[in-house]
CSV table of C-alpha atoms in Angstrom, one decimal:
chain,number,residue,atom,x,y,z
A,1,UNK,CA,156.3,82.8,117.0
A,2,UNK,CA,157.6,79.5,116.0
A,3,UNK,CA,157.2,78.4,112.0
A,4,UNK,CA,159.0,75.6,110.2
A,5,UNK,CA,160.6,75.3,107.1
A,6,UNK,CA,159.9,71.9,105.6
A,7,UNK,CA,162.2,70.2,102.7
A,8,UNK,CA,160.1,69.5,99.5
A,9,UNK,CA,160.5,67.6,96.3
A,10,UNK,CA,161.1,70.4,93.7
A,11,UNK,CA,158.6,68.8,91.3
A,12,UNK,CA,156.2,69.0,94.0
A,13,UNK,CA,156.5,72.4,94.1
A,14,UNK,CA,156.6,73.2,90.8
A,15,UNK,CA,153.0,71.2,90.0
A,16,UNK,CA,151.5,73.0,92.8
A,17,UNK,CA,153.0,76.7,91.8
A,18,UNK,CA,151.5,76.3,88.4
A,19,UNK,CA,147.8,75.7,89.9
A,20,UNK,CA,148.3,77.9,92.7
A,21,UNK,CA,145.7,75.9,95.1
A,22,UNK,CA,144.0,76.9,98.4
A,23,UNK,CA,145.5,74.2,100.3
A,24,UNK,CA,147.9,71.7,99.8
A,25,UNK,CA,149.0,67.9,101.4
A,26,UNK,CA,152.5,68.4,102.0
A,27,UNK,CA,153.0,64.3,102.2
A,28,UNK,CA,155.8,62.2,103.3
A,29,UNK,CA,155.5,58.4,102.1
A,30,UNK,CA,156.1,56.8,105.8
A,31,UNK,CA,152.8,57.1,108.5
A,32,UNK,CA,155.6,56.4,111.5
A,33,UNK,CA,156.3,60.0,111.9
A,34,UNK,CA,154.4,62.2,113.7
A,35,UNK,CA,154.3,66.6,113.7
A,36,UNK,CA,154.2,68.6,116.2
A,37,UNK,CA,156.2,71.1,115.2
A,38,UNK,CA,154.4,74.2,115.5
A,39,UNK,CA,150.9,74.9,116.6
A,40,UNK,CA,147.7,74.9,114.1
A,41,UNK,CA,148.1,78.5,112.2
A,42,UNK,CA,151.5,78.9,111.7
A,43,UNK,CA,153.8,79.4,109.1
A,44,UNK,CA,155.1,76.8,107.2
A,45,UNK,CA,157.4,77.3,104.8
A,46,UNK,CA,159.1,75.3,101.3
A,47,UNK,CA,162.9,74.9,101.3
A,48,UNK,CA,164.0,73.0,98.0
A,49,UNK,CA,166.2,70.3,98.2
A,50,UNK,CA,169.8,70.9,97.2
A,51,UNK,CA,171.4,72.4,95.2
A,52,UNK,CA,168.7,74.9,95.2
A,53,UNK,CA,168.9,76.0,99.0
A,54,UNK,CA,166.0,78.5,98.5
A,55,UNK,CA,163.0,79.1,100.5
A,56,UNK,CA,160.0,79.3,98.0
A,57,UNK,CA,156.4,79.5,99.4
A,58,UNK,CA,154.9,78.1,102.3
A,59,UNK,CA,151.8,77.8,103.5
A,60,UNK,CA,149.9,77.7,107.3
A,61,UNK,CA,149.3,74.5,109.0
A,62,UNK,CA,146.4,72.9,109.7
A,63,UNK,CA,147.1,69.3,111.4
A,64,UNK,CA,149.1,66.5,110.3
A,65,UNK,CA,147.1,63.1,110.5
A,66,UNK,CA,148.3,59.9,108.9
A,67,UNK,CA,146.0,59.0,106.0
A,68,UNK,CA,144.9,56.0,103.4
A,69,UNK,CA,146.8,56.8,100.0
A,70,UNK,CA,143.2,56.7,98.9
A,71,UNK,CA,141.5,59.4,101.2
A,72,UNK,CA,144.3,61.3,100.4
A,73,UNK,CA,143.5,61.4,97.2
A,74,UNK,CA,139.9,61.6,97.5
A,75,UNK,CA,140.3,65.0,99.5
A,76,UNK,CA,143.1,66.5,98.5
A,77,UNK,CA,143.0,65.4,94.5
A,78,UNK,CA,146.0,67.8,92.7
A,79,UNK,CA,146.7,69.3,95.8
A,80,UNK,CA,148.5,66.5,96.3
A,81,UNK,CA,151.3,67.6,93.9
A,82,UNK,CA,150.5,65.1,90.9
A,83,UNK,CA,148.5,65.0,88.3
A,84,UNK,CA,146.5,61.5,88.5
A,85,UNK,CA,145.7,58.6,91.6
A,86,UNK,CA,149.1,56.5,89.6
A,87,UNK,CA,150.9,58.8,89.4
A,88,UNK,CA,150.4,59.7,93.2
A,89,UNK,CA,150.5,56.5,94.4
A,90,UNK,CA,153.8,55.7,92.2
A,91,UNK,CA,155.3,58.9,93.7
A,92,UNK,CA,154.5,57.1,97.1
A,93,UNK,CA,155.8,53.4,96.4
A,94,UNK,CA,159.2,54.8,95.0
A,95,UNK,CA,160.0,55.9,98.3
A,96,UNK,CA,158.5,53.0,100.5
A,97,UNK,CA,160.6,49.8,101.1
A,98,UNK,CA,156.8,47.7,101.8
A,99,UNK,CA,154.0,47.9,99.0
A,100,UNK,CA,150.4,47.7,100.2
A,101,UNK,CA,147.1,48.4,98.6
A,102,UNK,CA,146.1,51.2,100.4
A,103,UNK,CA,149.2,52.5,102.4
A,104,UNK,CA,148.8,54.7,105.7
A,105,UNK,CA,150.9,58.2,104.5
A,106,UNK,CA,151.8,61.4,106.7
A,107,UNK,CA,149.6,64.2,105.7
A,108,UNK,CA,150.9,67.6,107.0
A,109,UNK,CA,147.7,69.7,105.7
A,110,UNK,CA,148.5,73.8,104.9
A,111,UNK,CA,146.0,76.2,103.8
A,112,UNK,CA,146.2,79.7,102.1
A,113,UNK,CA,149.9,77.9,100.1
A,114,UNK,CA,152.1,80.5,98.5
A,115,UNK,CA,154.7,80.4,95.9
A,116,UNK,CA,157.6,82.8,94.9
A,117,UNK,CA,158.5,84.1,92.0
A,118,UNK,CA,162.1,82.8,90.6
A,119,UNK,CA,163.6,86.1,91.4
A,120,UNK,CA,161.8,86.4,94.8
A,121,UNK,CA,163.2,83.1,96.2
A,122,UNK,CA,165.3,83.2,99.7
A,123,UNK,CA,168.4,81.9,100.3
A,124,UNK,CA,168.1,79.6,103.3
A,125,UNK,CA,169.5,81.0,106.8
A,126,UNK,CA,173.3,80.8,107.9
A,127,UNK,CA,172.7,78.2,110.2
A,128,UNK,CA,171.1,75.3,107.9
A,129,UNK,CA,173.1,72.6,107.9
A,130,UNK,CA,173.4,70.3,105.0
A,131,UNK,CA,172.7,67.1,107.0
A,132,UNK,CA,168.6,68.6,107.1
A,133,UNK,CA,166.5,66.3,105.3
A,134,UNK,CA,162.9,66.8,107.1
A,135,UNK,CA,163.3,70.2,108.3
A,136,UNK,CA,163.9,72.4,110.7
A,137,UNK,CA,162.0,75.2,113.1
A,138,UNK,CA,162.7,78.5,113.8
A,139,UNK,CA,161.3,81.4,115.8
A,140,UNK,CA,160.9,85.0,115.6
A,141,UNK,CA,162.5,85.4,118.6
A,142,UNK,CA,165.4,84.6,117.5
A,143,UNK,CA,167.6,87.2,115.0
A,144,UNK,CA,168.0,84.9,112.1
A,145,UNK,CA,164.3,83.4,112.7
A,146,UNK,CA,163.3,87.7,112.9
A,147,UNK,CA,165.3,88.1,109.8
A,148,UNK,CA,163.7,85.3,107.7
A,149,UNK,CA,160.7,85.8,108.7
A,150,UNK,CA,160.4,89.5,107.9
A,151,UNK,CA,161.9,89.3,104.3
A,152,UNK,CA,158.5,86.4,103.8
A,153,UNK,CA,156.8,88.9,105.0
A,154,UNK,CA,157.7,91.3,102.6
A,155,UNK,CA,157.3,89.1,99.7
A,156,UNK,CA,154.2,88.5,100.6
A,157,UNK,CA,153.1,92.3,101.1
A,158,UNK,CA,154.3,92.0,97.3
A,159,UNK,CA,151.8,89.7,96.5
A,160,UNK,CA,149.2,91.6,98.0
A,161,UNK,CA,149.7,94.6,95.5
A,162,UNK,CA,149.3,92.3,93.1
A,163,UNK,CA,145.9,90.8,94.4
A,164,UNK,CA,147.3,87.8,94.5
A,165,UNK,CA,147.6,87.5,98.5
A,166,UNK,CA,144.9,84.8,100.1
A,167,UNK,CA,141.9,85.7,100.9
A,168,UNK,CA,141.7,86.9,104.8
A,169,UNK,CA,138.2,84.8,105.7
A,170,UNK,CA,138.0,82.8,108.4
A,171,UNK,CA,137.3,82.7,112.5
A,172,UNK,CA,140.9,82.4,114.5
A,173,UNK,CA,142.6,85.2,113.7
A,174,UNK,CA,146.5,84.8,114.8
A,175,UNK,CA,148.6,87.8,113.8
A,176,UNK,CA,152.4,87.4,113.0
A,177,UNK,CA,155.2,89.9,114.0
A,178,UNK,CA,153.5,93.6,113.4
A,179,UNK,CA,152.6,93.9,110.0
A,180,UNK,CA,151.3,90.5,108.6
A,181,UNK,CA,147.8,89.2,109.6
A,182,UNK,CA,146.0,86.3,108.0
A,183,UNK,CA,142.8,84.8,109.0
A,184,UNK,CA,143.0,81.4,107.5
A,185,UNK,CA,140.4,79.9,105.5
A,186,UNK,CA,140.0,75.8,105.9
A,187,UNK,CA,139.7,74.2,102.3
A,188,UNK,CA,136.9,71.5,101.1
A,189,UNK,CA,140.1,68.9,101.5
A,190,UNK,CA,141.4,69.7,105.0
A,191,UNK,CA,137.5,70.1,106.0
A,192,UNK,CA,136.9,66.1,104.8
A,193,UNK,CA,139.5,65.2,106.6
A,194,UNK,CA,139.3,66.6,109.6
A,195,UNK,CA,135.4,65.8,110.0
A,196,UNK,CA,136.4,62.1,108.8
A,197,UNK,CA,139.4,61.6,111.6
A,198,UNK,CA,137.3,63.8,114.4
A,199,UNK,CA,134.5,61.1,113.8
A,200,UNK,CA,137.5,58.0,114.0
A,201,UNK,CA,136.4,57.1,110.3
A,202,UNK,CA,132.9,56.1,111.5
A,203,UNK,CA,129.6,57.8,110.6
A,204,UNK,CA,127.8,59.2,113.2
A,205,UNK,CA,124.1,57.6,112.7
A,206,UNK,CA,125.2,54.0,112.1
A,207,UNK,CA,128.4,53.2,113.1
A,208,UNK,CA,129.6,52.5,109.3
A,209,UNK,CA,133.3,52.1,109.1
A,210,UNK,CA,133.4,50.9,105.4
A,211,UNK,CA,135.2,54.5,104.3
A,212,UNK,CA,134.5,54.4,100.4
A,213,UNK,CA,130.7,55.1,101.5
A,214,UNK,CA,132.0,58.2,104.2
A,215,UNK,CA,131.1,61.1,103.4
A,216,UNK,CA,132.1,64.6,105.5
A,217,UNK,CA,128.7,66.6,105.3
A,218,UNK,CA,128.0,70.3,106.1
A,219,UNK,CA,125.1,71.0,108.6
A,220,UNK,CA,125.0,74.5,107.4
A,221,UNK,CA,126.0,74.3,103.2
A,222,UNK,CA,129.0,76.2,102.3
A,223,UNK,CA,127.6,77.9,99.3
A,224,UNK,CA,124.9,79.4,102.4
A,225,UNK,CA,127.6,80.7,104.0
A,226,UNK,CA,128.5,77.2,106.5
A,227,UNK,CA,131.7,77.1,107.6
A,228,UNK,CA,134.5,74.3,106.7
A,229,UNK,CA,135.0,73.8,110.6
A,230,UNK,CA,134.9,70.6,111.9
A,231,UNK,CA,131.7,71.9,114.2
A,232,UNK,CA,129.5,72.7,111.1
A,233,UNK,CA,129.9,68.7,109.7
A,234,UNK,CA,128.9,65.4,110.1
A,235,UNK,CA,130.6,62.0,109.0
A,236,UNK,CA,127.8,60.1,107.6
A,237,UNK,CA,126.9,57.1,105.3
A,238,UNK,CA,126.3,58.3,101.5
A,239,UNK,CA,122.6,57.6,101.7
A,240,UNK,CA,122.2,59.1,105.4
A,241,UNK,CA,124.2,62.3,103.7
A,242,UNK,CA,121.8,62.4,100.8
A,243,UNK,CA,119.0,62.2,103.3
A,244,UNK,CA,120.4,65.0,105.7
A,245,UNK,CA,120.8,67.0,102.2
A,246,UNK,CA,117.6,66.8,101.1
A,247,UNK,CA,115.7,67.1,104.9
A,248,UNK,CA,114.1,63.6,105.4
A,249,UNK,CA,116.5,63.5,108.4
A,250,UNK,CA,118.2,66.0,110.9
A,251,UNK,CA,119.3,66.4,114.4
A,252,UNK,CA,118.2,67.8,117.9
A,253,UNK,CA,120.1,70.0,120.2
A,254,UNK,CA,120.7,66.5,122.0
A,255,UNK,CA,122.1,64.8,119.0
A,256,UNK,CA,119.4,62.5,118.5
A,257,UNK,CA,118.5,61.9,115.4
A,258,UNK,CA,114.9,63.1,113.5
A,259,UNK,CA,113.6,61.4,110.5
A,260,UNK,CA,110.8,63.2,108.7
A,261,UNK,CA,107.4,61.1,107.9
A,262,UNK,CA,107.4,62.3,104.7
A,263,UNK,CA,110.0,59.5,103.6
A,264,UNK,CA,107.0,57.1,104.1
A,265,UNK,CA,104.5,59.8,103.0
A,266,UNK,CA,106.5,60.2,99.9
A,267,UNK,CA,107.9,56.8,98.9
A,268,UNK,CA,106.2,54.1,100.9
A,269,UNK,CA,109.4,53.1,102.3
A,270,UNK,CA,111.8,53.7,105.0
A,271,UNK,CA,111.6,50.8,107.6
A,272,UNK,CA,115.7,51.0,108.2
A,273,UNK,CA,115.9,54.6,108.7
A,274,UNK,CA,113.0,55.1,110.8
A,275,UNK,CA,114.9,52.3,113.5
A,276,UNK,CA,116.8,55.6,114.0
A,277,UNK,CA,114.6,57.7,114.7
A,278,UNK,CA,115.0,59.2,118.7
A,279,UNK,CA,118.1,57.5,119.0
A,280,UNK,CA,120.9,59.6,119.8
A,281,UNK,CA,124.1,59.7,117.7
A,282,UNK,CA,126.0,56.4,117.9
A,283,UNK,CA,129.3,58.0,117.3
A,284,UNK,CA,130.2,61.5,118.7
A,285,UNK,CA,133.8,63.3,118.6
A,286,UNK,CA,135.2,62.9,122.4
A,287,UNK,CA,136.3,67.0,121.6
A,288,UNK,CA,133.5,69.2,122.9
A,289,UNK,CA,134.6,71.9,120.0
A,290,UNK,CA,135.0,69.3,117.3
A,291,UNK,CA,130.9,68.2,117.9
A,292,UNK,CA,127.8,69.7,115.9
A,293,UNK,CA,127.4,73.1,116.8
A,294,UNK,CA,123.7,73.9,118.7
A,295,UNK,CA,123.4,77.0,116.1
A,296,UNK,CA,124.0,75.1,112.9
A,297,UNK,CA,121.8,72.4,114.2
A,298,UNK,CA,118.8,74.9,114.2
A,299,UNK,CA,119.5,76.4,111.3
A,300,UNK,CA,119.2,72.9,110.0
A,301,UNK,CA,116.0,72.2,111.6
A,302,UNK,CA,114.5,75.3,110.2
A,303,UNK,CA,115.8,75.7,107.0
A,304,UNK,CA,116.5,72.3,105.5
A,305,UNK,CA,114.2,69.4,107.5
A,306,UNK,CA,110.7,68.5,106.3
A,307,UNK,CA,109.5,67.5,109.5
């Protein structure tokens, strides 16, 4: 197994520790560098920057994608590592050599983050070199990789006497070395923005593109047990995701779209929507896995649409 350790800002980590999220941006101010690292579910772990040469937490990765500073924020609020938009954004422009309104940023996205005691912090390995400055990846296969790895492990076996180990809830199930198992759970931040960049920042009825008025939408709700997976959600206008909410509109098996009469019936309105009706999504993730599931779509059009 291959997992990275990743240099961090120490105030970074210490904002986050303190709140103790369920996921976390772990940002870098440039959008020029890409990640591919490790694959979706592994480890990635916090190193300090020196003179504190400790690991300290980590957290497992979801997909890095290169973000406006202002969906950023819209998704990942705090998580980000600050307390306010100004402060973010000033975190940002200290370390950028061009301003810009609304700057592209590197967003490496972690669920399930973890943080260390002070006394349970882990020297880096013997072969770090001082000249890191992103950071560096390392495999189990390898004895000091083995080694690291194994004392994480056991620091996190700690934190699940305490009850303080994630929660072990979701589908893909990858299990690292023989003890440690986790079954990561995607968070309401990673799930906006993976819905918003498998849709290429466009909503799927109308084509919008204007991203203040995106909205990610669950087919089936989280709170009745939807998923945050990218199959379970829609990128939609605000008013088509108010609609789709509230079952004036769904979708068929075919993706075409369904408005219910009752718009008409109930307000005397509706012309613009209604030039939707039959037509089939305008704008439709090229990933088979990443478009609307069949089975949320029926729960939808059973449970929620007033047809």
């Amino acid at each position: 197994m291959k997992f990275y350790i990743g240099v961090t800002d120490n105030d970074w980590f210490r904002f986050l520790a303190h709140y103790e999220p369920d996921e976390a941006n772990f940002w870098r101010p440039s959008s020029t560098m890409n990640f591919r690292a490790i694959r979706a579910g592994a480890p990635f772990l916090f190193k300090l920057k020196a003179p504190n040469n400790y690991i300290v937490g980590g957290g497992f990765f979801v997909k890095h994608l290169i973000l406006p500073l202002s969906l950023a924020w819209d998704a990942f609020g705090i998580k980000n590592g600050a307390a306010t938009y100004d402060r973010f954004r000033q975190l940002i422009m200290n370390l950028r050599q061009q301003d810009g309104l609304n700057p592209s940023i590197g967003c490496t996205i972690l669920t399930e983050p973890f943080f260390f005691a002070r006394e349970d912090w882990i020297p880096v390995p013997s072969n770090w070199s001082k000249n890191i400055v992103q950071g560096k990846t390392y495999s189990t296969e390898d004895v000091i990789g083995e080694n690291l790895w194994n004392r994480v492990q056991e620091r996190m076996d700690d934190k699940r006497q305490e009850g303080k180990e994630p929660e072990l809830v979701y589908e893909d199930e990858v299990r690292y070395g023989k003890k440690y198992e986790i079954r990561s759970r995607i968070g309401q931040g990673a799930f906006r923005v993976l819905v918003t960049d498998a849709y290429q920042r466009r909503c799927a009825v109308t084509g919008e593109k204007t991203l203040p008025v995106l909205e990610a939408a669950h087919i089936k709700p989280y709170a009745e047990s939807g998923p945050n997976s990218i199959s379970n959600g829609l990128l939609l206008r605000s008013d088509m995701h108010i609609l789709f909410d509230k079952g004036y509109m769904t979708l068929d098996n075919d993706l075409n779209v369904e408005i219910s009469r009752r718009i008409k019936e109930e307000y005397q309105n509706g012309r613009e929507y209604y030039a939707y009706h039959g037509k089939r999504l305008s704008n439709i993730p090229p990933d088979l896995h990443e478009q609307p599931s069949s089975g949320f779509l029926e729960w939808h059009q059973h449970e929620v649409y007033k047809g």
